[in-house]
Coordinates of C-alpha atoms in Angstrom, one line a residue:
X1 CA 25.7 -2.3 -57.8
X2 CA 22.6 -3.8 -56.0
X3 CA 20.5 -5.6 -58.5
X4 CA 16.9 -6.6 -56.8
X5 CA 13.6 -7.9 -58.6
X6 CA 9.8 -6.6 -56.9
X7 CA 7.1 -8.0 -58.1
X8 CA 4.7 -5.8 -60.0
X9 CA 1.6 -5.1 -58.2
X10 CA -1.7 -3.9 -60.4
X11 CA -1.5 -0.4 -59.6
X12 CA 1.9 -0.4 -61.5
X13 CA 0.6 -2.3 -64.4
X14 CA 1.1 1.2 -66.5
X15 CA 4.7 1.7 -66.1
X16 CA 5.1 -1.8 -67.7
X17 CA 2.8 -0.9 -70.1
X18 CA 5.3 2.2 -70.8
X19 CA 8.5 0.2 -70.9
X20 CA 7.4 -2.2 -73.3
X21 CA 7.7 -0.1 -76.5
X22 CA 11.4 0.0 -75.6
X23 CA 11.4 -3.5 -75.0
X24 CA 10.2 -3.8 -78.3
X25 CA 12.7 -2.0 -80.1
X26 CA 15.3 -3.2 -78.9
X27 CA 13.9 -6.6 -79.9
X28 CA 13.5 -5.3 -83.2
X29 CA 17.1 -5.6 -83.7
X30 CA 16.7 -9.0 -83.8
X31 CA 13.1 -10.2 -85.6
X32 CA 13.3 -7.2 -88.1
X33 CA 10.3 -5.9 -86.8
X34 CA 9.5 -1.8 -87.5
X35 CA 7.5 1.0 -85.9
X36 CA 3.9 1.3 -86.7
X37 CA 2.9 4.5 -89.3
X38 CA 3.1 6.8 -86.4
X39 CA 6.6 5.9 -85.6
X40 CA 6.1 3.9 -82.6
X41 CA 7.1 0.1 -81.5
X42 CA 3.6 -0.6 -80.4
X43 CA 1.9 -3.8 -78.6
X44 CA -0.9 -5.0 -77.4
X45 CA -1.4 -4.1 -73.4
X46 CA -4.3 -7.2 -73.3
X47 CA -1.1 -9.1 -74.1
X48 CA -0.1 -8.5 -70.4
X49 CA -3.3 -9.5 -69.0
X50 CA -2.1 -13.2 -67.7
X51 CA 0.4 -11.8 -65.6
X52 CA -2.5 -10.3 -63.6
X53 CA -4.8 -12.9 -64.3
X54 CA -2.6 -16.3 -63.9
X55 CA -1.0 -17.3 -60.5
X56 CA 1.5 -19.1 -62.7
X57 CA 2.8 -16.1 -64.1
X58 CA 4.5 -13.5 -62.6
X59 CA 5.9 -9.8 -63.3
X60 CA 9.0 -8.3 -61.7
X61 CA 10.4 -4.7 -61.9
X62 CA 14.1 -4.7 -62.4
X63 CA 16.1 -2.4 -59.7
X64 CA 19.8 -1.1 -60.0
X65 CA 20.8 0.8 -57.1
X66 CA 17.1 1.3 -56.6
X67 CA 16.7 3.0 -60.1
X68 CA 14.2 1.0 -62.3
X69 CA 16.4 -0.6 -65.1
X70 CA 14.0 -2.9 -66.7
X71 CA 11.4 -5.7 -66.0
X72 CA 11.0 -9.5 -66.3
X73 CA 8.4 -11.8 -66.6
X74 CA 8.2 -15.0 -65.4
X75 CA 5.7 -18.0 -66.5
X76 CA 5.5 -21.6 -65.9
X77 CA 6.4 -23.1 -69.0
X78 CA 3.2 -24.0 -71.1
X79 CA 3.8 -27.6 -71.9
X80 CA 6.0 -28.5 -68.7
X81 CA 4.0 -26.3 -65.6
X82 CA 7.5 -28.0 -64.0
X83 CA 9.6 -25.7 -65.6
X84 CA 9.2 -21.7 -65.7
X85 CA 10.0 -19.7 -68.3
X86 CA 11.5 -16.2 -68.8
X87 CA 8.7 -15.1 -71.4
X88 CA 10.4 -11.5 -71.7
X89 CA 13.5 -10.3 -70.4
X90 CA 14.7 -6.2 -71.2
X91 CA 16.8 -4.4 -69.0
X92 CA 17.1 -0.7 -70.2
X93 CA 20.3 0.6 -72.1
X94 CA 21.7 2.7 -69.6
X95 CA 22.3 -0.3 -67.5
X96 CA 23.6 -2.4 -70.5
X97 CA 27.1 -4.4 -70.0
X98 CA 27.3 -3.5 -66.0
X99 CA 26.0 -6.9 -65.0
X100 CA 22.6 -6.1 -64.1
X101 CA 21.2 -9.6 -66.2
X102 CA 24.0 -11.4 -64.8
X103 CA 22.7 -10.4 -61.5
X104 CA 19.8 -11.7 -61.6

């Protein structure tokens, strides 16, 4: 399996925007967190706005054979701008346990 990472220009903001309820779920697994009183894993979109805004932070689309499996986003790390960060990492389910994360 090919495993590549593009960044994610501005005109593809949106698709982010739509993977990150999922992203969200599955991270509710793990901090307890539940769906809002219309039944979905919501978050704020402004809370994407650095990656766009920053040139120390950067968005990547996750490929897998050249199928869209996920998306990462990369920061330098607030306190150390020597070190980045993986601020959110979620690679979509259908892709789980094939290496995809390793990959990268």
């Amino acid at each position: 399996m090919e495993v590549q990472l593009k960044q994610i220009e501005a005109e593809s903001r949106h698709i982010l925007e739509n993977m990150f309820p999922y992203y969200v779920y599955d991270m509710s697994e793990f901090m307890g967190w539940s769906p809002n009183a219309e039944g979905v894993y919501a978050f704020k979109a402004e809370s994407l706005n650095s990656y766009w805004s920053n040139a120390d932070h950067t968005p990547y689309f996750i490929y897998a054979d050249q199928e869209l499996a996920g998306f990462v986003l990369v920061r330098k790390y607030p306190t150390n701008q020597n070190v980045f960060d993986i601020e959110q990492f979620f690679v979509l389910r259908k892709f789980k346990g094939q290496g995809v994360g390793k990959a990268l």
